[in-house]
CSV table of C-alpha atoms in Angstrom, one decimal:
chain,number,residue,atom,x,y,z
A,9,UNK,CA,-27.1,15.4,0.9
A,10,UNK,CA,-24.8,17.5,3.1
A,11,UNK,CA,-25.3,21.5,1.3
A,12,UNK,CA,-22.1,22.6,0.1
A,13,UNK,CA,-21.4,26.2,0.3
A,14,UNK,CA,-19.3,27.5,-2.5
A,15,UNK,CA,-16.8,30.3,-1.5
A,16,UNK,CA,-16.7,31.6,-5.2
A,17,UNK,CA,-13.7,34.3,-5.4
A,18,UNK,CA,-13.0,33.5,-1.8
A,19,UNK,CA,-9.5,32.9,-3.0
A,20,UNK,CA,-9.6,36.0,-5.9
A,21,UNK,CA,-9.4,33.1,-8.0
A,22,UNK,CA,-12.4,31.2,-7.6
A,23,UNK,CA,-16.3,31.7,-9.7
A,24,UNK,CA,-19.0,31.8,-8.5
A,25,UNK,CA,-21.3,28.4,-9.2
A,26,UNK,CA,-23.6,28.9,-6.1
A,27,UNK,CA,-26.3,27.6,-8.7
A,28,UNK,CA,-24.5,24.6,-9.8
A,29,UNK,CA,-24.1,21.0,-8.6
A,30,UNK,CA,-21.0,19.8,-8.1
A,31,UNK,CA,-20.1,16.2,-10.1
A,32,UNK,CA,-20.4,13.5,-7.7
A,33,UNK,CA,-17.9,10.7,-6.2
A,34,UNK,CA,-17.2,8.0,-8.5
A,35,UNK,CA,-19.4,5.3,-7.3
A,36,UNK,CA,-17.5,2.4,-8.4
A,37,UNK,CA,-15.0,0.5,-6.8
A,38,UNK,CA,-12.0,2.8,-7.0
A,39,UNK,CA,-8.4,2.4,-5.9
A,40,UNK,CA,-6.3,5.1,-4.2
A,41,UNK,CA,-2.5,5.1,-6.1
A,42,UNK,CA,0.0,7.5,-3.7
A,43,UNK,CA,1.4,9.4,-7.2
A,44,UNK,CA,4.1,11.2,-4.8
A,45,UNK,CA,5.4,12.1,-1.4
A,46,UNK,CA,6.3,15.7,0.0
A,47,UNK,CA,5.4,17.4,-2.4
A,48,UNK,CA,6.1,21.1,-2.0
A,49,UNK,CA,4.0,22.4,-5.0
A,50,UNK,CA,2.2,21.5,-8.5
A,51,UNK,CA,0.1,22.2,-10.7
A,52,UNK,CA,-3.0,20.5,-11.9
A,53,UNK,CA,-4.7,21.2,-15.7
A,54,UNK,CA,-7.7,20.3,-17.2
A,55,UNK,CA,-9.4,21.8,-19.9
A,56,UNK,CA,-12.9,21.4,-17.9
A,57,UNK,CA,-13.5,23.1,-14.7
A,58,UNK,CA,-11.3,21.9,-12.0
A,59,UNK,CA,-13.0,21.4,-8.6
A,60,UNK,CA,-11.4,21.9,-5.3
A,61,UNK,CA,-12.8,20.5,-2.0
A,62,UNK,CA,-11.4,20.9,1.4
A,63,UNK,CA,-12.3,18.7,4.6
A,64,UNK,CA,-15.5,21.2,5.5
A,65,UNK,CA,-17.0,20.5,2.7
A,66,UNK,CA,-16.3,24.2,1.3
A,67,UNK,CA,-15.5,24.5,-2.1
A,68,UNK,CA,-14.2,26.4,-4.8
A,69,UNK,CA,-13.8,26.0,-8.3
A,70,UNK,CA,-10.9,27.3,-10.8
A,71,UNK,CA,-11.0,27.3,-14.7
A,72,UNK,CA,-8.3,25.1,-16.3
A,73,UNK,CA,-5.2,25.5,-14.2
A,74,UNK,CA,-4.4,25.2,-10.6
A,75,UNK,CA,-1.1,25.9,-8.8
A,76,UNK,CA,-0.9,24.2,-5.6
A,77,UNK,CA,1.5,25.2,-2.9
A,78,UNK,CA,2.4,24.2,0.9
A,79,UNK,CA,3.6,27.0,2.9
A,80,UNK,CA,3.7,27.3,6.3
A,81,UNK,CA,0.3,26.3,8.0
A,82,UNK,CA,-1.5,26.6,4.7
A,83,UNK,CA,-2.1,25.9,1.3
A,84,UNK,CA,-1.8,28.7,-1.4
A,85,UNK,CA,-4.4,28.2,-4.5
A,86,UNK,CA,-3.4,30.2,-7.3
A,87,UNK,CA,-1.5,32.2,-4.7
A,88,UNK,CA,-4.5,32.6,-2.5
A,89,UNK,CA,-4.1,30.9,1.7
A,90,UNK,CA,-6.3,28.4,2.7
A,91,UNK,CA,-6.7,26.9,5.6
A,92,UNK,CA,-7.0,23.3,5.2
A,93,UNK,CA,-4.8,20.0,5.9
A,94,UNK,CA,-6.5,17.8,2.7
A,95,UNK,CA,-7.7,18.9,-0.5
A,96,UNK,CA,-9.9,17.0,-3.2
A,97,UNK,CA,-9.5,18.0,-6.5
A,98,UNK,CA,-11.9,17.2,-9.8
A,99,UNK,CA,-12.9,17.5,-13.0
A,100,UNK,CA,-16.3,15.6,-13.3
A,101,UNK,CA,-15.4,12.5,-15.7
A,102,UNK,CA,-12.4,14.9,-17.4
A,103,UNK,CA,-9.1,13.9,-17.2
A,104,UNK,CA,-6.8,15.8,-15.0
A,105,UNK,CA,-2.7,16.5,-15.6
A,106,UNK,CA,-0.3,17.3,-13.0
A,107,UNK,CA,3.1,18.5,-12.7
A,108,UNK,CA,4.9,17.8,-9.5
A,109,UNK,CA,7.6,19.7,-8.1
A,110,UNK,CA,9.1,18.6,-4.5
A,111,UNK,CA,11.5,21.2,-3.3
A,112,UNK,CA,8.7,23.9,-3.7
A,113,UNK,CA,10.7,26.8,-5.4
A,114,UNK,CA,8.6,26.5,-8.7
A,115,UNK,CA,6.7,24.7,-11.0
A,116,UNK,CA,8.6,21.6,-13.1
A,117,UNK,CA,6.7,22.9,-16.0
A,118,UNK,CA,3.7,25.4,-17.0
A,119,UNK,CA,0.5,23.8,-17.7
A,120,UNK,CA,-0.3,23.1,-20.8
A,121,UNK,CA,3.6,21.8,-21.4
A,122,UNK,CA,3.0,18.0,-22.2
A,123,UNK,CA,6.4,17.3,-20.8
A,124,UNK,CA,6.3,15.9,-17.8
A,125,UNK,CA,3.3,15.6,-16.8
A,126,UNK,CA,1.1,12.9,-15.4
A,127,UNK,CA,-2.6,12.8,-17.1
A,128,UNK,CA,-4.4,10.3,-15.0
A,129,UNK,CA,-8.7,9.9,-14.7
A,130,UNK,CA,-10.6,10.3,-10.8
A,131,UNK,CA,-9.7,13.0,-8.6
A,132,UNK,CA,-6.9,13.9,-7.0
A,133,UNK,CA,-6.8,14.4,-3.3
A,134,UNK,CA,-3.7,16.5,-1.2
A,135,UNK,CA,-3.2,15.2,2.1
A,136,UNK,CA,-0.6,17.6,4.5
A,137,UNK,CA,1.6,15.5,5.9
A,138,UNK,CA,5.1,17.3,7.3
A,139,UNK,CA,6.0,19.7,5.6
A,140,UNK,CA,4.9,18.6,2.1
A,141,UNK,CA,2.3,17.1,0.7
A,142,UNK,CA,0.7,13.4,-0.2
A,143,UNK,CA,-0.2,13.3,-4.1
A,144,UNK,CA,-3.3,10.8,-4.2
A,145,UNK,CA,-4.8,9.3,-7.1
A,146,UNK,CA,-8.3,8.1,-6.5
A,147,UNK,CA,-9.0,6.3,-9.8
A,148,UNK,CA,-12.0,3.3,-10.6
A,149,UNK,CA,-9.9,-0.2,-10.9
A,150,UNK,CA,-10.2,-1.1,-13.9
A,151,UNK,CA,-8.5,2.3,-15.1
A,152,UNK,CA,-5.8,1.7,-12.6
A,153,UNK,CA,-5.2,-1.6,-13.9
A,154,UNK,CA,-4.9,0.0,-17.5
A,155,UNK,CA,-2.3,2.1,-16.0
A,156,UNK,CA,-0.2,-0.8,-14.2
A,157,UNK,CA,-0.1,-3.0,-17.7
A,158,UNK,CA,1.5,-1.3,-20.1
A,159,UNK,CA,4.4,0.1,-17.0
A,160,UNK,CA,5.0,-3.5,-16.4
A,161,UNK,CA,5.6,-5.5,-19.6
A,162,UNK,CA,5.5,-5.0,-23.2
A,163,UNK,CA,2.0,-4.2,-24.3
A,164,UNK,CA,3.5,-6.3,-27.5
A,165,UNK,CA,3.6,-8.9,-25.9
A,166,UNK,CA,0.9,-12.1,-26.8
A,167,UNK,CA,-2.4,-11.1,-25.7
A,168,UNK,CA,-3.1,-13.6,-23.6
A,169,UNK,CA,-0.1,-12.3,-21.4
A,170,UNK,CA,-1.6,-9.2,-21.2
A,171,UNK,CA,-4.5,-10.5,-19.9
A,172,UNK,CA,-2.4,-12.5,-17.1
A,173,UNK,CA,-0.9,-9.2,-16.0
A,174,UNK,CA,-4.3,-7.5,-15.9
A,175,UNK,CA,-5.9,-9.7,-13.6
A,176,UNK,CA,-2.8,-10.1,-11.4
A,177,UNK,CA,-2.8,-6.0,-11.1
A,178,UNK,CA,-6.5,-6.4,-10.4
A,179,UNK,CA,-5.9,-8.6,-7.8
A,180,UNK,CA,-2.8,-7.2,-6.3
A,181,UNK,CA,-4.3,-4.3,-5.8
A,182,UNK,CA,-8.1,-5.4,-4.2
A,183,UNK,CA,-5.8,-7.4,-1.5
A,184,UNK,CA,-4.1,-4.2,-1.0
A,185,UNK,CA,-7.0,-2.2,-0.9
A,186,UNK,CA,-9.2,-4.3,1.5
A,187,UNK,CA,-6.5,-4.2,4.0
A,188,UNK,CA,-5.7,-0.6,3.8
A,189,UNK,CA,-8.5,1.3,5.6
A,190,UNK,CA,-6.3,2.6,8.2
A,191,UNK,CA,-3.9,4.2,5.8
A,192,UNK,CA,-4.0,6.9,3.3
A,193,UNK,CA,-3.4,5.1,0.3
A,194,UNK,CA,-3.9,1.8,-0.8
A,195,UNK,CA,-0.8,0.8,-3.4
A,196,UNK,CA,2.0,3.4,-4.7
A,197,UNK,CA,2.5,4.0,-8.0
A,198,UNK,CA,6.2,2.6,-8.0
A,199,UNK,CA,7.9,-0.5,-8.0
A,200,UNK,CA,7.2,-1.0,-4.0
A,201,UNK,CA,3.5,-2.2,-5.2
A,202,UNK,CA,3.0,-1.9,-8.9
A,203,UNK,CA,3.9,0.5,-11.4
A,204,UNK,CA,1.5,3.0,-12.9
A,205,UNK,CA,1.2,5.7,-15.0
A,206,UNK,CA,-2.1,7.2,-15.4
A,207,UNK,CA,-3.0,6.9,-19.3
A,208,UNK,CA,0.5,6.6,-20.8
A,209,UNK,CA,1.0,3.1,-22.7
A,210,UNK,CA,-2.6,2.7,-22.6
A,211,UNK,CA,-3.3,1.2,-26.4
A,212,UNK,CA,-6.3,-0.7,-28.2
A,213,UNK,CA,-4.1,-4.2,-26.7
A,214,UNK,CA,-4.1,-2.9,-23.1
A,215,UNK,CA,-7.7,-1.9,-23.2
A,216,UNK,CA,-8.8,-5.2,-24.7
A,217,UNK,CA,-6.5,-7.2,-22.2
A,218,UNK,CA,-8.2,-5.7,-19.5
A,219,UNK,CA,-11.9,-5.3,-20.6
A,220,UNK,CA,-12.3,-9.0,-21.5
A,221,UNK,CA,-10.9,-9.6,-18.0
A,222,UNK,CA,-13.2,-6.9,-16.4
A,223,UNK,CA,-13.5,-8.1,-12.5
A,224,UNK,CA,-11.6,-11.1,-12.6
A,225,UNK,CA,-9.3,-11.8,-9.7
A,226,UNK,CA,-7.5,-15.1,-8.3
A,227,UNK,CA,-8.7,-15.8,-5.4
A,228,UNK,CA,-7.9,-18.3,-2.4
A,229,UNK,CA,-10.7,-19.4,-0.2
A,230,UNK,CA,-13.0,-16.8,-1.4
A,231,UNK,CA,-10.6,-13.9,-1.0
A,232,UNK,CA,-8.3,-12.1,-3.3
A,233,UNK,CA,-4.6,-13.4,-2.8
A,234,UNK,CA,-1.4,-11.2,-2.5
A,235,UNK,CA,-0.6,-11.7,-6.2
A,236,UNK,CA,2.8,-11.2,-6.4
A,237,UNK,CA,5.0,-11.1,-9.4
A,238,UNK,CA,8.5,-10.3,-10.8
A,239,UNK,CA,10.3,-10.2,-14.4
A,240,UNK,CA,12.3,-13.4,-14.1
A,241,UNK,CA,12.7,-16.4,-12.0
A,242,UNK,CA,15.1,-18.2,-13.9
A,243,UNK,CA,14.5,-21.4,-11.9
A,244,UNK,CA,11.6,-22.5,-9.3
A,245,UNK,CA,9.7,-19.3,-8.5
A,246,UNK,CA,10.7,-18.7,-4.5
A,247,UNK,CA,8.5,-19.2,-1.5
A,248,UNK,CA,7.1,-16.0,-0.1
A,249,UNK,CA,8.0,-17.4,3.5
A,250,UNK,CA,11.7,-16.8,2.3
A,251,UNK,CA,11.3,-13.1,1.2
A,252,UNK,CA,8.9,-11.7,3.4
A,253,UNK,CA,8.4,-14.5,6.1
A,254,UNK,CA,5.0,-14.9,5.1
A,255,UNK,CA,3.2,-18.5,4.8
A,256,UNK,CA,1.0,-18.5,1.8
A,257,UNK,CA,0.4,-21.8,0.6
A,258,UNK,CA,-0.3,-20.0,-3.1
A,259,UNK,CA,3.5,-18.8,-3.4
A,260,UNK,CA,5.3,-21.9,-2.2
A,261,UNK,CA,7.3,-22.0,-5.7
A,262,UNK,CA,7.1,-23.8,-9.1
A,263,UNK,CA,8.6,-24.6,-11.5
A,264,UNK,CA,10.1,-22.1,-14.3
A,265,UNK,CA,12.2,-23.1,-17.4
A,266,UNK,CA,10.2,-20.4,-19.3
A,267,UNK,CA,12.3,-17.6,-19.4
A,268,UNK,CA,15.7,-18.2,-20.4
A,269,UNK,CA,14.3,-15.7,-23.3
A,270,UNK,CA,14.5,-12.9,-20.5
A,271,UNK,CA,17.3,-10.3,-21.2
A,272,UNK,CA,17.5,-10.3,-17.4
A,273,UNK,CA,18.3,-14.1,-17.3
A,274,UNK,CA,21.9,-14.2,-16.6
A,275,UNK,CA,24.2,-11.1,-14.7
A,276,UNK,CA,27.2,-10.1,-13.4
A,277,UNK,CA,27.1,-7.0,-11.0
A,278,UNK,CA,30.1,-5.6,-8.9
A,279,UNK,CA,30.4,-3.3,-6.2
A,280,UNK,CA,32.3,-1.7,-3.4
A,281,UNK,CA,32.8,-2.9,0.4
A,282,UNK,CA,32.5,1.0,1.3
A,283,UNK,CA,29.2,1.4,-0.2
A,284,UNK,CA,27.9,-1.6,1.0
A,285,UNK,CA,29.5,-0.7,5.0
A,286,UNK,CA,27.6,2.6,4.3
A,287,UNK,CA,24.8,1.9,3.3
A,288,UNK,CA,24.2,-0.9,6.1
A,289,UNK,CA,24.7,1.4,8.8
A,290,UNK,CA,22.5,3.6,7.7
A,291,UNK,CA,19.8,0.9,7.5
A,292,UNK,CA,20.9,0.6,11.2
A,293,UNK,CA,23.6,-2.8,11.0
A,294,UNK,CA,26.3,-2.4,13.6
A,295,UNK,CA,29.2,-3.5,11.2
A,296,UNK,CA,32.6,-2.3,11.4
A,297,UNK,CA,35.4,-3.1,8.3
A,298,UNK,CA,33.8,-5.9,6.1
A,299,UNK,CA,36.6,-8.4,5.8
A,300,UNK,CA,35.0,-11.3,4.1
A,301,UNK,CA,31.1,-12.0,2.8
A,302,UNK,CA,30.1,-15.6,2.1
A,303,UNK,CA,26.3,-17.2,1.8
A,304,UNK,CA,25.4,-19.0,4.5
A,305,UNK,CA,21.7,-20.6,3.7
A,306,UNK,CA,20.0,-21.1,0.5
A,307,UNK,CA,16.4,-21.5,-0.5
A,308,UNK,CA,14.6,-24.5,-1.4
A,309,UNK,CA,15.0,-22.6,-4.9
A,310,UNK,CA,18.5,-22.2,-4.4
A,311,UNK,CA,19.0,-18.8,-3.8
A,312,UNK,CA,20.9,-17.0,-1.2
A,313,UNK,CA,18.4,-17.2,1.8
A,314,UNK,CA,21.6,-15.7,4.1
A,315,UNK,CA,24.7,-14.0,3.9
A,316,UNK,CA,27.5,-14.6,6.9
A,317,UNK,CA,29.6,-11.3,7.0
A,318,UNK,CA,32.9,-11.0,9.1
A,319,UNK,CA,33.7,-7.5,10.1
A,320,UNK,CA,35.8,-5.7,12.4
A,321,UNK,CA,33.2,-5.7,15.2
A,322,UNK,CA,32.3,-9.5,14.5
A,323,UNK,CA,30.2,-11.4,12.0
A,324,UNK,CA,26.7,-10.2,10.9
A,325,UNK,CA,24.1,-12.8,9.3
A,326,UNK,CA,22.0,-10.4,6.7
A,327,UNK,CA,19.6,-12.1,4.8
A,328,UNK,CA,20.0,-12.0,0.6
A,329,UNK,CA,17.0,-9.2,0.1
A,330,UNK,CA,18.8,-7.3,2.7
A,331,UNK,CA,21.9,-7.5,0.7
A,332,UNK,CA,19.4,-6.4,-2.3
A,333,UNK,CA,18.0,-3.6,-0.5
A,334,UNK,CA,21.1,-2.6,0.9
A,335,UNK,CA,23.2,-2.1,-2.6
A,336,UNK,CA,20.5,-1.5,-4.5
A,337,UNK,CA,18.0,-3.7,-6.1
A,338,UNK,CA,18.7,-2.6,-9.8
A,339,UNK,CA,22.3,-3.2,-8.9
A,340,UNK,CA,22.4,-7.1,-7.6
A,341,UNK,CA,19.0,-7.8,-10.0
A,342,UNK,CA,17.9,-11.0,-7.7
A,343,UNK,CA,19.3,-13.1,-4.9
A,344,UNK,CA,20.0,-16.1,-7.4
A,345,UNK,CA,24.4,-15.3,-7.2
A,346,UNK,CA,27.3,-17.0,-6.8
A,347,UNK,CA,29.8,-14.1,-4.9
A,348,UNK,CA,33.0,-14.7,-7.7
A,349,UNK,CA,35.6,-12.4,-5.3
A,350,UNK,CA,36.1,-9.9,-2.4
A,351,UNK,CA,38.9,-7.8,-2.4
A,352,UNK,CA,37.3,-3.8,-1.9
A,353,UNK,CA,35.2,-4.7,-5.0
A,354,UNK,CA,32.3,-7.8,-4.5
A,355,UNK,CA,31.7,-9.2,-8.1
A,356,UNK,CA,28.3,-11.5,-7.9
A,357,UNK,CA,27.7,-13.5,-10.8
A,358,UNK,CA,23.7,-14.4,-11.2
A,359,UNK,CA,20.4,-15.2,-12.8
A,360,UNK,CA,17.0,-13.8,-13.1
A,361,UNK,CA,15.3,-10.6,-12.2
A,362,UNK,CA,13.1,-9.4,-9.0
A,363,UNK,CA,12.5,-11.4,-6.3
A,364,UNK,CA,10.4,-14.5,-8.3
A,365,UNK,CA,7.7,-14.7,-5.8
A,366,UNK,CA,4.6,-16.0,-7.7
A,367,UNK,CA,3.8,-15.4,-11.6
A,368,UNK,CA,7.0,-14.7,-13.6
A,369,UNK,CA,6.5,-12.3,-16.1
A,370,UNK,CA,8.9,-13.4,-18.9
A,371,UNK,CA,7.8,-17.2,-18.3
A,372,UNK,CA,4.4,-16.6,-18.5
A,373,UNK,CA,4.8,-14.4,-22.0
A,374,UNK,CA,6.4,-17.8,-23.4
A,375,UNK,CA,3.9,-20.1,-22.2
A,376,UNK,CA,1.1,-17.5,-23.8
A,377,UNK,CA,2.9,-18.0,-27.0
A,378,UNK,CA,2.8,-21.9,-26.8
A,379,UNK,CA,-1.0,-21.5,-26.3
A,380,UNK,CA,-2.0,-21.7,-23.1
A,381,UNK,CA,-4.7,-19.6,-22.1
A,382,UNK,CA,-4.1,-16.5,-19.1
A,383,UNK,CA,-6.4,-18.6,-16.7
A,384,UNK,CA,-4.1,-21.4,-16.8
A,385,UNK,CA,-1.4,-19.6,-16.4
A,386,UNK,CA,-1.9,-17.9,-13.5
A,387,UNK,CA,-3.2,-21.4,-12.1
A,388,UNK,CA,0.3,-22.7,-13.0
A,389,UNK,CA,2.0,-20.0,-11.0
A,390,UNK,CA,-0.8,-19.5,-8.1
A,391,UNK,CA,-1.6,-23.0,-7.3
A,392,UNK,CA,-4.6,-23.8,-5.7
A,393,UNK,CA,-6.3,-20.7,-6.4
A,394,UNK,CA,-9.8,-19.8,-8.7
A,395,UNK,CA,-10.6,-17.0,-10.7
A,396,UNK,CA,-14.0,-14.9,-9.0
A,397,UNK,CA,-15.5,-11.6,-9.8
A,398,UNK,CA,-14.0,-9.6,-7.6
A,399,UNK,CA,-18.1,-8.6,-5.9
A,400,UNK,CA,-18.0,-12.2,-4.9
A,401,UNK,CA,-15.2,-12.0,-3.0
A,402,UNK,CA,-14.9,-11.1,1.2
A,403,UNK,CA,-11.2,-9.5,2.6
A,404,UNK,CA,-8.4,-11.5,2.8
A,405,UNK,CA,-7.0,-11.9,6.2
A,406,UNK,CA,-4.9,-9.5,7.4
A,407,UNK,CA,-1.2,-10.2,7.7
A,408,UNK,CA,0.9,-10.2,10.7
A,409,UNK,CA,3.8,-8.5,8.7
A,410,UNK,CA,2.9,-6.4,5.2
A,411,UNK,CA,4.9,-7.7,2.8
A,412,UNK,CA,7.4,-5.7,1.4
């Protein structure tokens, strides 16, 4: 075991635990959840000892609070410099909270404040990168996935619905993780992967969802399958080739009468030619004055597939997610529209919610209240997949294109 030496006061902060060991690594499977992005400062609380590790193994420890700044070429702890380009940060088997603050002036909120704040279990490493910092959450799986459950439905919802989300998180993020060695995180805690946060949500429903489901993942010859998911299909669930050019033969599309429950079911959304000009040339499009927008391809599913648009430079063919990503995807909710008019103002009329690849959320809550059992849901909506412990399982193989 590599000696560490423990610079106790070494930052006028520190004590002195020369005599003590310091609480080792989790040693089961854990998941690393990017919290934040250039981050400028924060603060960490615990009501334990917080431990601090930098990348030479020195160490020092702090009682309760931590302030964490980047400035300049180093790190200030407490206000002290140090030296270092990645920090881990623990509290044995303690809970840690953080407040995050990115434009590094001063801290969101004091410790102690409960507003705010992020209480999450693992450690907590800071990895320099720019001028801020990466916010890591390394955290066992199973407490991630109690994290991601309640953040992405109703933990009132039936039961067995809980349990389909929890092993679709599990799995979502082992594929994730097996393919992200060369990267500093393995999922982020947002909608780009899954959503998470830390403990809050987590209830007697989540815990039991996800205990009695402990290691369960759907797997496709013997490895964990990019599970994805999405609130509402309304329709035949979409094949992954069509959203991320990816050919999985487990999200080909089924399909999904389930969900005409959704409150996300049926839409109207609006919005201006000179946002949408914008905010395509900023994703790099060549496009001069949009003059007329029409779909040009759809789906097997039916949805918009592509989009012909005639501008002042020519005609640009952007694809329906691109049209998503480009207006935002909160604003046109899923690529399932009919475009109603065009003057300066585009009103899309449409149905369902995300981009319906694989299990829908709001069709599977309805076929858990007619009975069916998680395991045959998520059979229904990943066909030709099996459920494995997630030890008995070898790394999925890695994909030309990540999807998005």
């Amino acid at each position: 075991m590599i000696a560490r030496r423990l610079l106790a006061g070494a930052a006028g902060m520190g004590l002195c635990f020369g005599c003590l060991m310091m609480p080792e690594a989790q040693a089961a499977q854990s998941i690393r959840v990017l919290l934040a992005s250039d981050v400028r400062q924060l603060e960490v609380y615990t009501d334990q000892t917080l431990w601090v590790t930098d990348e030479r193994d020195q160490a020092w420890a702090y009682r309760s609070a931590l302030r964490i700044k980047a400035q300049g070429q180093v790190l200030l702890l407490n206000g002290k410099p140090v030296a270092s380009d990645q920090l881990m940060v623990r509290a044995g088997s303690h809970d840690v909270k953080i407040w995050l603050n990115g434009n590094g002036n001063k801290a969101v909120l004091r410790a102690g404040d409960e507003k705010g704040a992020v209480q999450v279990s693992g450690s907590i490493q800071l990895v320099r990168r720019g001028k801020g910092l990466l916010v890591v959450n390394y955290v066992d799986l199973e407490e991630y996935v109690k994290g991601v459950v309640p953040a992405e439905v109703n933990p009132a919802w039936h039961p067995e619905m809980l349990k389909v989300q929890a092993v679709a998180a599990r799995t979502y993020a082992l594929y994730q993780h097996m393919l992200s060695a060369a990267r500093d995180y393995d999922v982020v805690a947002g909608t780009q992967d899954q959503v998470y946060r830390g403990r809050q949500g987590i209830d007697g429903r989540i815990i039991q969802a996800v205990e009695s489901t402990r290691g369960m993942v759907v797997t496709h010859q013997g490895a964990p399958i990019y599970a994805a998911f999405s609130s509402t299909a309304a329709g035949i669930t979409e094949d992954a080739t069509i959203v991320w050019s990816k050919d999985l033969p487990y999200l080909k599309g089924v399909e999904c009468p389930f969900d005409i429950e959704s409150p996300h079911y049926q839409w109207k959304a609006s919005f201006t030619i000179d946002v949408l000009e914008r905010n395509l040339r900023q994703q790099g499009f060549a496009v001069g004055t949009i003059t007329a927008i029409a779909p040009l391809t759809y789906s097997r599913a039916g949805r918009v597939a592509t989009l012909q648009i005639s501008h002042s430079l020519g005609e640009l063919v952007l694809r329906g997610e691109d049209l998503r990503k480009a207006v935002g995807y909160t604003v046109v909710p899923s690529t399932q529209f009919t475009i109603e008019s065009v003057g300066r103002d585009v009103i899309l009329s449409g149905y369902g919610a995300g981009h319906a690849v694989g299990l829908c959320q709001w069709g599977a809550k309805e076929l858990a209240e007619l009975g069916y059992s998680f395991s045959s849901i998520l059979r229904y909506y990943y066909p030709g997949t099996e459920l494995r412990d997630a030890s008995l399982t070898q790394a999925p193989p890695a994909p030309s294109v990540p999807p998005s």
